[in-house]
Short mmCIF file of C-alpha atoms and ligand atoms in Angstrom, two decimals:
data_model
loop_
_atom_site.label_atom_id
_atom_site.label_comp_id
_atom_site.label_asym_id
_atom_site.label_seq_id
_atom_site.Cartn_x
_atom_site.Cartn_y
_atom_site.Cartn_z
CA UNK A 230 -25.88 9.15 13.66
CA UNK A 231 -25.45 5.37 13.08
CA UNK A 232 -25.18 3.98 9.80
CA UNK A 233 -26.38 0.84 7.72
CA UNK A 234 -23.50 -0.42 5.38
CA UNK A 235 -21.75 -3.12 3.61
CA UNK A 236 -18.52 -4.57 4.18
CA UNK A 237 -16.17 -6.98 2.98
CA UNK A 238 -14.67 -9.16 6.28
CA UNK A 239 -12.28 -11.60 7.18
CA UNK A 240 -13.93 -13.65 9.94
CA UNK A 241 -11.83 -17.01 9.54
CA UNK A 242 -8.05 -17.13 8.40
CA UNK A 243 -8.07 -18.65 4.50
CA UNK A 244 -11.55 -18.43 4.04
CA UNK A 245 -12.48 -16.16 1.53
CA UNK A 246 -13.58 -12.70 2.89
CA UNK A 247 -17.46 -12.68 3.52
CA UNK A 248 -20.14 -9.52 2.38
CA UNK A 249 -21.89 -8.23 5.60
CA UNK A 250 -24.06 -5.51 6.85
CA UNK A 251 -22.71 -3.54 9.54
CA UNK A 252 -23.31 -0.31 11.66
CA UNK A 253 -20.94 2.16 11.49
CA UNK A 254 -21.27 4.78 14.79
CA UNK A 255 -21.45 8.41 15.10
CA UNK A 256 -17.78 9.91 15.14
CA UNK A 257 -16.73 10.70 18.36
CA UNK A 258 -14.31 13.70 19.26
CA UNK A 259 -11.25 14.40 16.32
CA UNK A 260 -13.46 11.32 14.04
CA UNK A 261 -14.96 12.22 10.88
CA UNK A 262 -17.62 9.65 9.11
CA UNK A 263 -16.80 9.09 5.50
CA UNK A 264 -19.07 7.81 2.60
CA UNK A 265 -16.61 5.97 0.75
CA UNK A 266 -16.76 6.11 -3.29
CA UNK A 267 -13.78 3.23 -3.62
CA UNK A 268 -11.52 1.03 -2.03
CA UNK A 269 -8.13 -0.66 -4.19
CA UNK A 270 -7.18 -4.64 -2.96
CA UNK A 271 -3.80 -4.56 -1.65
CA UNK A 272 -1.91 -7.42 -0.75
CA UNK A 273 -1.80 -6.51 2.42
CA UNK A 274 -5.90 -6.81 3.14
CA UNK A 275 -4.69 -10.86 1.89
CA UNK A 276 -1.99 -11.40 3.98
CA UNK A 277 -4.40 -10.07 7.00
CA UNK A 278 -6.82 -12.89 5.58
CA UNK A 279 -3.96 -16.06 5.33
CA UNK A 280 -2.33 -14.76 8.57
CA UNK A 281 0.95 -13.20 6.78
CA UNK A 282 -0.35 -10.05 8.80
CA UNK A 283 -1.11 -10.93 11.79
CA UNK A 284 -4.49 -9.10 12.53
CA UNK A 285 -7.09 -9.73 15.33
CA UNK A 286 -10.14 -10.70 13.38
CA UNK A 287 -13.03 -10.29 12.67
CA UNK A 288 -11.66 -7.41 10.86
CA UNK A 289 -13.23 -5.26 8.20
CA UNK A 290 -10.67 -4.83 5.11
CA UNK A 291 -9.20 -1.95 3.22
CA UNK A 292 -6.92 1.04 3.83
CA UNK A 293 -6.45 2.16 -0.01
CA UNK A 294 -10.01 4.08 -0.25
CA UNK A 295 -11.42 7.25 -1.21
CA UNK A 296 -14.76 8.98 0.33
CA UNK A 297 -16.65 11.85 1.46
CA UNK A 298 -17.03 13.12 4.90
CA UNK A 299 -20.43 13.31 5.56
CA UNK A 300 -20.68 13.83 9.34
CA UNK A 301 -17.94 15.42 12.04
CA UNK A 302 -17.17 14.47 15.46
CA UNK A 303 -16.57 17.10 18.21
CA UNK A 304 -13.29 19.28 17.97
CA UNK A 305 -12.87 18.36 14.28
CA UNK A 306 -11.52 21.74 12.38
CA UNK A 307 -8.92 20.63 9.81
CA UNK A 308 -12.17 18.71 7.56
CA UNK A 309 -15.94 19.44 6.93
CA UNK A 310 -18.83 18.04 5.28
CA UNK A 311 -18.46 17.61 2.25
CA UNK A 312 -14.40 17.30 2.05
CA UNK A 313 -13.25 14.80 -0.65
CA UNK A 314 -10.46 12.56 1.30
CA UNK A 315 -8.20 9.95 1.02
CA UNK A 316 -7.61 7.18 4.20
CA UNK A 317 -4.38 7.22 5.35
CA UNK A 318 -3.16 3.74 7.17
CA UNK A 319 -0.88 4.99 9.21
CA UNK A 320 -1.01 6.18 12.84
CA UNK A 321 0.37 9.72 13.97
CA UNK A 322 0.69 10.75 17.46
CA UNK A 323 2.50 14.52 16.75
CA UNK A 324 4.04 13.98 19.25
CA UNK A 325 6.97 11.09 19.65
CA UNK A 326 10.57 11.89 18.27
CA UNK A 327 9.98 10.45 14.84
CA UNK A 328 6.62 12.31 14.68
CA UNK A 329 8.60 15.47 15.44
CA UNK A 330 11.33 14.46 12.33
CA UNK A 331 8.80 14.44 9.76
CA UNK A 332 8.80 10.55 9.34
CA UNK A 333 5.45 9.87 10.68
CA UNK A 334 5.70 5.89 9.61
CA UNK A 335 8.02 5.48 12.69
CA UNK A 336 5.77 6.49 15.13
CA UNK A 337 6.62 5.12 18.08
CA UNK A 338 2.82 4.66 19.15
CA UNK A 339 1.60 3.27 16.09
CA UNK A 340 0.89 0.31 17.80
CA UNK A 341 -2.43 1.83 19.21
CA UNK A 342 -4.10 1.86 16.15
CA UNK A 343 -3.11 -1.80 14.29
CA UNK A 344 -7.05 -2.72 14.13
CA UNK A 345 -8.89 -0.18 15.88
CA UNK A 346 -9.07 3.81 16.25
CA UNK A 347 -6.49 5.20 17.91
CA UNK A 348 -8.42 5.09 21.16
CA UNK A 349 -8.44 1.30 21.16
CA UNK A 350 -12.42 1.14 20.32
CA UNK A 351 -13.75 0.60 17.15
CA UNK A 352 -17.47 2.37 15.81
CA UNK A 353 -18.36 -0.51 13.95
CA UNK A 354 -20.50 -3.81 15.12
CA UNK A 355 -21.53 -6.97 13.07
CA UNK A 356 -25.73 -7.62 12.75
CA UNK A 357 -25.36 -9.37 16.30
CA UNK A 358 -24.08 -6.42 17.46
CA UNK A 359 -20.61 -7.56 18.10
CA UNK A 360 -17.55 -5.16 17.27
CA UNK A 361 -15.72 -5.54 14.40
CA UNK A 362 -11.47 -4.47 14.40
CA UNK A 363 -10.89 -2.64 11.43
CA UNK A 364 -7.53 -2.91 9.10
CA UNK A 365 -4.98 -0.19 10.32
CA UNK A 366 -7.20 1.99 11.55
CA UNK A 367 -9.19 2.06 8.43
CA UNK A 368 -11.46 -0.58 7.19
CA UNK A 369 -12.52 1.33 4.45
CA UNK A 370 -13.34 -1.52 2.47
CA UNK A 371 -17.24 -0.35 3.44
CA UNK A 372 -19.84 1.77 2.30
CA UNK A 373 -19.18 3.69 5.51
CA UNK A 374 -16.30 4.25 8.08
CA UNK A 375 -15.64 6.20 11.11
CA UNK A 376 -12.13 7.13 11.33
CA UNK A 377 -9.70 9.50 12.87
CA UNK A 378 -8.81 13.28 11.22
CA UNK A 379 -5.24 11.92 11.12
CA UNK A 380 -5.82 8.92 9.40
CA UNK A 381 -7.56 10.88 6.32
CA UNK A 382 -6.36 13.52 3.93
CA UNK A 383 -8.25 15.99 1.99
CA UNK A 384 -7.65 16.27 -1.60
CA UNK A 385 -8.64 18.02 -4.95
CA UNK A 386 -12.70 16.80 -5.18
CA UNK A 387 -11.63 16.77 -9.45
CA UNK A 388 -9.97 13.45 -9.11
CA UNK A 389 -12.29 10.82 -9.52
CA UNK A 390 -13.04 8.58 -6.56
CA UNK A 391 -11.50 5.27 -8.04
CA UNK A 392 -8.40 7.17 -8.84
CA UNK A 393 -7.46 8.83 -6.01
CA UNK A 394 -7.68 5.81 -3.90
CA UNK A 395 -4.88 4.61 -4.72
CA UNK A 396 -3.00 7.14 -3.76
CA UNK A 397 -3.84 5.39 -0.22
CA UNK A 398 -1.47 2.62 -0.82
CA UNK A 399 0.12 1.36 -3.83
CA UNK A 400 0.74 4.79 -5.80
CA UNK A 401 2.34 6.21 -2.16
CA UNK A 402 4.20 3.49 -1.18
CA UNK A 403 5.88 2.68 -4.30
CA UNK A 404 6.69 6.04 -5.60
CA UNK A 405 7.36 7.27 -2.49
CA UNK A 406 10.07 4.35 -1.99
CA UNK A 407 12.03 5.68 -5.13
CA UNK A 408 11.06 9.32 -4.21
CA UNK A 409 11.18 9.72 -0.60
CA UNK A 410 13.01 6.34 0.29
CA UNK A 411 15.79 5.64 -1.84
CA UNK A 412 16.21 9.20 -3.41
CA UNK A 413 16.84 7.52 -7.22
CA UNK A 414 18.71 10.09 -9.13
CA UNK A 415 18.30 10.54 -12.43
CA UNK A 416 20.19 8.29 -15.62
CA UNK A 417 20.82 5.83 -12.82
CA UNK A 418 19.44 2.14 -13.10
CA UNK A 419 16.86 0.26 -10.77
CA UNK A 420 15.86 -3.36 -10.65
CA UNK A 421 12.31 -4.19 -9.54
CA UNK A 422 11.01 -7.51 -8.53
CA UNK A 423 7.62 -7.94 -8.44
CA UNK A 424 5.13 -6.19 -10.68
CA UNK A 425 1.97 -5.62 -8.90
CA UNK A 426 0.33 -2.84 -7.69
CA UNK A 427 3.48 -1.52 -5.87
CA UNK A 428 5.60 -2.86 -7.72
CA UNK A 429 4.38 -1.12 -10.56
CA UNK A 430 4.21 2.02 -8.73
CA UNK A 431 8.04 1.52 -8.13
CA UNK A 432 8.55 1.38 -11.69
CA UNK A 433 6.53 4.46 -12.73
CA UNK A 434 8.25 6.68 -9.77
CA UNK A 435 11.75 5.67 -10.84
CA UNK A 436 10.67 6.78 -14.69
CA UNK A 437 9.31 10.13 -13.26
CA UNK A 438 12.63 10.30 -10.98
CA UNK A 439 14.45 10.32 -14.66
CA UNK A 440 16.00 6.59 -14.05
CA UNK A 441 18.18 5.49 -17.05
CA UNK A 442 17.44 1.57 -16.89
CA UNK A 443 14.11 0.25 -15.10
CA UNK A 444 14.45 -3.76 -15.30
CA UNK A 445 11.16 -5.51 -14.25
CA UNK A 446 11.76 -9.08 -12.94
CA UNK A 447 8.14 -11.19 -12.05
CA UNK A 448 7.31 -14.81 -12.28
CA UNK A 449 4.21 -14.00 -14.31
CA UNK A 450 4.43 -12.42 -17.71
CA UNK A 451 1.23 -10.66 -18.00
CA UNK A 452 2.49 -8.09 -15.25
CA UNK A 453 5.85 -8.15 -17.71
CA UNK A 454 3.92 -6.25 -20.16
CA UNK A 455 2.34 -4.12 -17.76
CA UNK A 456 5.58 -3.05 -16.22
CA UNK A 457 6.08 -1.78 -19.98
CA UNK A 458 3.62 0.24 -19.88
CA UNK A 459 4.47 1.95 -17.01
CA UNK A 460 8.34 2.48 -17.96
CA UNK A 461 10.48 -0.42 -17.61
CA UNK A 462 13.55 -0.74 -20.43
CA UNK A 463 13.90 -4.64 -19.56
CA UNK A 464 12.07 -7.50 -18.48
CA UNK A 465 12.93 -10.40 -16.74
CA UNK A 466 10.66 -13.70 -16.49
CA UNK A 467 11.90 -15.34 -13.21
CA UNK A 468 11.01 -18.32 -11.88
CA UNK A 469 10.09 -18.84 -7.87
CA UNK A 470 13.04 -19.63 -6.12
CA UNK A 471 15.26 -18.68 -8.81
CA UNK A 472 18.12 -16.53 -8.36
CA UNK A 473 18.17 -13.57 -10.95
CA UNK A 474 20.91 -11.40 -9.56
CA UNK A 475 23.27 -12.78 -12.23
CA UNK A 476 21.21 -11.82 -15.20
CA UNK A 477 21.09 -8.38 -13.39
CA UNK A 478 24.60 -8.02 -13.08
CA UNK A 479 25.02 -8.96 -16.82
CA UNK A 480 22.37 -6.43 -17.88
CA UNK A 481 23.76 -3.73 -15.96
CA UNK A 482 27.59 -4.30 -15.94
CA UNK A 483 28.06 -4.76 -12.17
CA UNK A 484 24.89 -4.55 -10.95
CA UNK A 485 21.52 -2.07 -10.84
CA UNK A 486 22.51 1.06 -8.58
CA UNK A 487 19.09 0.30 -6.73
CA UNK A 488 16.88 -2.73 -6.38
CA UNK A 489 13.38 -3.03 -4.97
CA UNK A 490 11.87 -6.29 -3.61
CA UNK A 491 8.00 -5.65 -4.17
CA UNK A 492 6.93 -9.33 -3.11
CA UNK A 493 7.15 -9.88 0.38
CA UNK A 494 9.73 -12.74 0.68
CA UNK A 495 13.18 -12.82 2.18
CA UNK A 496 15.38 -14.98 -0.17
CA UNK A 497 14.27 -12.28 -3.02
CA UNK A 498 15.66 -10.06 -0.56
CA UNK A 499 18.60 -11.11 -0.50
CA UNK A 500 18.77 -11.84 -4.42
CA UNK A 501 17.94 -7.84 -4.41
CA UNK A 502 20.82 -7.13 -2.00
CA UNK A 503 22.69 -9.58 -3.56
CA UNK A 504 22.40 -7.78 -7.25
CA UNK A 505 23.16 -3.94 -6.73
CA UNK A 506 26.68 -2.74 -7.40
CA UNK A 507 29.44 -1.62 -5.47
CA UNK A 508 28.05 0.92 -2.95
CA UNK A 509 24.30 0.07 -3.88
CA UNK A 510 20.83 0.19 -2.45
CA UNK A 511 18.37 -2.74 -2.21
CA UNK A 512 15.11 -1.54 -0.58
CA UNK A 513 12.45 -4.14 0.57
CA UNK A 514 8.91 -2.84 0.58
CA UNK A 515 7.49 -6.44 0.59
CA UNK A 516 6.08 -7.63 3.51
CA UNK A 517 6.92 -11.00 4.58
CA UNK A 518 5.99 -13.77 6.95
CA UNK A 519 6.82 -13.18 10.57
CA UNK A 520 9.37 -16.50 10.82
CA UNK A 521 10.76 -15.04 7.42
CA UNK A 522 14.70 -13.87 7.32
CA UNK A 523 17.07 -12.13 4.89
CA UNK A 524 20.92 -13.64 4.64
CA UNK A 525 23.42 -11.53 3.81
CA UNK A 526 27.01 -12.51 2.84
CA UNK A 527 28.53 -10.48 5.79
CA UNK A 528 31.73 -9.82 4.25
CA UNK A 529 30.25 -7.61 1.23
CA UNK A 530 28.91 -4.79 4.21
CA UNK A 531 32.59 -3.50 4.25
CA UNK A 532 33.91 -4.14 1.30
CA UNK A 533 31.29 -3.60 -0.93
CA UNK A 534 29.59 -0.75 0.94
CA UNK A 535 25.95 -1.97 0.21
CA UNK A 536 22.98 -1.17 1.63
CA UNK A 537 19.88 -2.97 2.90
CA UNK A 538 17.17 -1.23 4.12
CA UNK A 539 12.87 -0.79 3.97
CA UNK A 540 10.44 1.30 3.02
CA UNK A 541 7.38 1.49 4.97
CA UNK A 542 4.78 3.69 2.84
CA UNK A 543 7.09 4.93 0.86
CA UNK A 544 8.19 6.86 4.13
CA UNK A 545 5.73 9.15 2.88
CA UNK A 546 4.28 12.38 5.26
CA UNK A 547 0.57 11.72 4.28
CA UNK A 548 -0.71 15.18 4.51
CA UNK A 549 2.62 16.66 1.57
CA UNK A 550 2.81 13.29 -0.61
CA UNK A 551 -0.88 12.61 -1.14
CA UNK A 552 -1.60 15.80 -2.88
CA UNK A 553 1.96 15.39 -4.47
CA UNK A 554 1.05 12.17 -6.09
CA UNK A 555 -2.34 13.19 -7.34
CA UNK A 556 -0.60 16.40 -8.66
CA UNK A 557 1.86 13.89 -10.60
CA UNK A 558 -1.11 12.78 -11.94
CA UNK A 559 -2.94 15.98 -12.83
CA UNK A 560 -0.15 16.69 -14.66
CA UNK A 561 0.16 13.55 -16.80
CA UNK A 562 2.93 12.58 -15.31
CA UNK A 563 1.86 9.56 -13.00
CA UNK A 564 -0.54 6.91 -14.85
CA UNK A 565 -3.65 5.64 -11.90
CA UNK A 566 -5.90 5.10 -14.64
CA UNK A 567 -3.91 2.63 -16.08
CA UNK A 568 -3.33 1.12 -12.70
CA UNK A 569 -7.04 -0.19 -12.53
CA UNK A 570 -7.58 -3.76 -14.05
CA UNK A 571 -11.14 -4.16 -13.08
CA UNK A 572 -13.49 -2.68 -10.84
CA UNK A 573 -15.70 -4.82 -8.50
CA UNK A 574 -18.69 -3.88 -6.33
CA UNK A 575 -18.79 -4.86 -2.79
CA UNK A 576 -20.51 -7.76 -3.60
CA UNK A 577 -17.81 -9.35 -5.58
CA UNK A 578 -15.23 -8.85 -3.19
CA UNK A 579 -13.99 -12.49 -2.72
CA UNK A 580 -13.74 -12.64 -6.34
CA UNK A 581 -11.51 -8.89 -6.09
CA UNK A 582 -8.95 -11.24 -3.79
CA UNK A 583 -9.13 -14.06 -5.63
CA UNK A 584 -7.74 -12.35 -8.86
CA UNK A 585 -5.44 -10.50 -6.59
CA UNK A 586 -4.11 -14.11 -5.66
CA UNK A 587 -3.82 -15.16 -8.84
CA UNK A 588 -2.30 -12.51 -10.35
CA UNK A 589 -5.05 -11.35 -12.90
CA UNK A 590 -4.90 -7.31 -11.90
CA UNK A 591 -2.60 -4.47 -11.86
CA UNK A 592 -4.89 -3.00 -9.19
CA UNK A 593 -8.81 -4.53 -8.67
CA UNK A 594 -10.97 -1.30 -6.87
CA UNK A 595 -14.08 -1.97 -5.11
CA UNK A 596 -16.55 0.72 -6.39
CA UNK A 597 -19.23 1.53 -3.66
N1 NAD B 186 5.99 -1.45 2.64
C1 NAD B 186 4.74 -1.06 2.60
O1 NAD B 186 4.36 -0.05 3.17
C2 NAD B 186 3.75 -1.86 1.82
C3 NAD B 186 2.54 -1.27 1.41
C4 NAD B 186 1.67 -2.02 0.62
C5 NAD B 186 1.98 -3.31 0.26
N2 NAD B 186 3.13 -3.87 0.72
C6 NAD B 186 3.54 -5.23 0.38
O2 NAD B 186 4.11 -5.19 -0.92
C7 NAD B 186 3.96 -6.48 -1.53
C8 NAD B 186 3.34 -6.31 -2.90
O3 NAD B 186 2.01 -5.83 -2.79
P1 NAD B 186 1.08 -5.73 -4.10
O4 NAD B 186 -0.23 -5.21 -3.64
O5 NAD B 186 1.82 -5.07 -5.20
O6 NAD B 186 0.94 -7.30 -4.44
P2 NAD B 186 0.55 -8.01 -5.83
O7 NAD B 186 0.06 -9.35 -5.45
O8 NAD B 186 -0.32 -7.12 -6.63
O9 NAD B 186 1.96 -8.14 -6.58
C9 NAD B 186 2.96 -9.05 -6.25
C10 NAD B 186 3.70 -9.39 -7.54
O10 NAD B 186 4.84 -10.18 -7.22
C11 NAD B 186 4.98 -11.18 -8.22
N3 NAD B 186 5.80 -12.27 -7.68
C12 NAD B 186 5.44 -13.28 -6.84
N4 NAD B 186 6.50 -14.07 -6.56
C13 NAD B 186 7.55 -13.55 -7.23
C14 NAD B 186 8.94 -13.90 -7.34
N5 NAD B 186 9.44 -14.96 -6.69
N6 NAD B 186 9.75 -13.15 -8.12
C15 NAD B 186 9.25 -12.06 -8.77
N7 NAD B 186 7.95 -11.67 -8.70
C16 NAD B 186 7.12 -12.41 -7.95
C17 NAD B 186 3.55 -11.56 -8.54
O11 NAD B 186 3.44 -12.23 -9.80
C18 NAD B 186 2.87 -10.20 -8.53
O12 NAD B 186 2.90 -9.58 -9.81
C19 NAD B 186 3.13 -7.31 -0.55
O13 NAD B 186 4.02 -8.04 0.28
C20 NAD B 186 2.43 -6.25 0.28
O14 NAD B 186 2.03 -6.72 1.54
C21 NAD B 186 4.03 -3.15 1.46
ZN1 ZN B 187 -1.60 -1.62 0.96
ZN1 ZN B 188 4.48 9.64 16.78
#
């Protein structure tokens, strides 16, 4: 059946995102509907809205949510009514080389699915009765949202909605960088720059991963203390611009074995590259502008033995590091509870990006 809900938009690049009843359609075959309970900002929903992410709009937001499946499309076996889930922003054919190696965020057809469903329509439409592109396959920044079975994961209905969300972005891509990524190993030390949601999440996987020396480095010092709490040794206040791989060498004798840019900009890149040791790893799981580059001081590549490299969601396998995450959690080993600064309803969504903009959250969830 068709469905009335709410959504939060972006219909005009830096505008702020607009409230809007939609219709969500039926699922069609391997689509479940899901009745979302919450949805976390990421700063990648506000890069789609200032054009950092280049997204066809109008787009419905949101790819960090958690729901119910309340209706199932034809063919669907691996979910049910009922199933608690988590959306899951990447696309998976099964099928392509990388698909086949277990590192689904290389698919080589994720390009089908950047703002629609993987068949290239979308089952939502605007009041007018226009279609609306959703974000990665998502847009689960709604009441309601059709989506593919691959682009959802079931998981343990104990964890409260608002929680497990974020295992749909910023918990996965950040611990999975120092997990799955980088493979920190444990007494070694790790810079981080940027303190945010992911950045955070960086921080909290490299304590789990038994790192000797977490240094946080932000330009605001509210996420400073934050990064505290979630097991940095050292902060750094930096300024924008400004290059901090000195004091890093300093703190760390040489240099941090590992260094993660968390901001999305390619000088800090470099400064991250620029930092690690001898034979060190600088991973960059910000995502920048498109005209954006990284310099590197050629030279250091063979003599220094460095590495430079990404992380795209945490290079996670949806389907094994969701349930690992919220496991880490069960346990009382990862903190999500902590994560979330406020909670909005879908009403108060531009106000959720504005205080992602200006830096007032850890994470900010949209409660439906
Ligand atoms: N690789 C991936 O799969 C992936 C997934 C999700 C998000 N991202 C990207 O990761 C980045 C961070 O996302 P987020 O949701 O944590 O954002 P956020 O806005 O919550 O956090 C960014 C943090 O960086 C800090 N910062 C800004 N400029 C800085 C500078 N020059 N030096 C140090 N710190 C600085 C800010 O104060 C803020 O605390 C974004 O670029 C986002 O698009 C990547
Ligand atoms: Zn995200
Ligand atoms: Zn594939």
């Amino acid at each position: 059946m068709s469905r009335k809900a709410r959504a939060a938009i972006c219909r005009e690049l830096n505008k702020p995102v607009v409230v809007e009843e939609i219709t969500v359609d039926a699922p069609k075959r391997g689509e479940v509907t899901v009745r979302l309970g919450a949805c976390g900002v990421c700063h990648s929903d506000l890069s789609a809205t200032n054009g950092t992410l280049a997204m066809q709009l109008p787009l419905i937001l949101g790819h960090e949510a958690a729901g119910e499946v309340v209706e199932i499309g034809e063919g669907v076996a691996s979910l049910a009514v009922g199933d608690r889930v988590v959306s899951s922003f990447i696309y998976m054919c099964g099928e392509c080389r990388f698909c086949a190696a277990g590192r689904p965020v290389l698919c080589l057809e994720q390009g089908k699915a950047i703002t629609t469903l993987p068949d290239g329509t979308v089952r939502t439409r605007d009041a007018k009765g226009d279609p609306l592109n959703i974000f990665s396959g998502c847009g689960v920044m709604a009441e309601y949202a059709t989506m593919h079975v691959d682009n959802l994961v079931k998981i343990d209905p104990k964890i409260p909605m608002d929680r497990a969300a974020l295992v749909g972005c910023a918990v996965t891509t950040g611990v999975g960088a120092v997990f799955n990524t980088a493979r920190v190993v444990p007494g070694s030390s790790v810079a981080v720059f940027g303190c945010g949601g992911v950045g955070l999440n960086v921080i909290q996987g490299a304590r789990i991963a038994g790192a000797g020396r977490i240094i946080a480095l932000d330009t605001n010092e509210a996420k400073l203390a934050m990064a505290k709490q979630f097991g940095a040794t050292d902060t750094v206040t930096v300024k924008a611009g400004e290059d901090a791989s000195k004091v890093l060498k300093k703190l760390t004798s040489g240099g941090p074995d590992y260094a993660f840019e968390c901001v999305g900009n390619g000088e800090l890149a470099a400064t991250a590259y620029k930092a690690i040791r001898r034979g060190g790893l600088a991973v960059v799981v910000g995502v920048a502008k498109p005209g954006d580059s990284t310099a590197v001081r050629t030279m250091t590549l063979p003599f220094e033995e460095k590495t430079l490299t990404g992380s795209y969601f945490g290079s996670c396998v949806p389907r094994i590091d969701f349930p690992r995450m919220l496991g880490l959690y069960t346990a009382g080993q990862l903190k999500l509870d902590e994560l979330i600064t406020r909670r909005y309803s879908i009403h108060e969504a531009p106000q959720a990006f504005a205080d992602l903009e200006s830096g007032k959250n850890a994470r900010g969830v949209i409660v439906f």
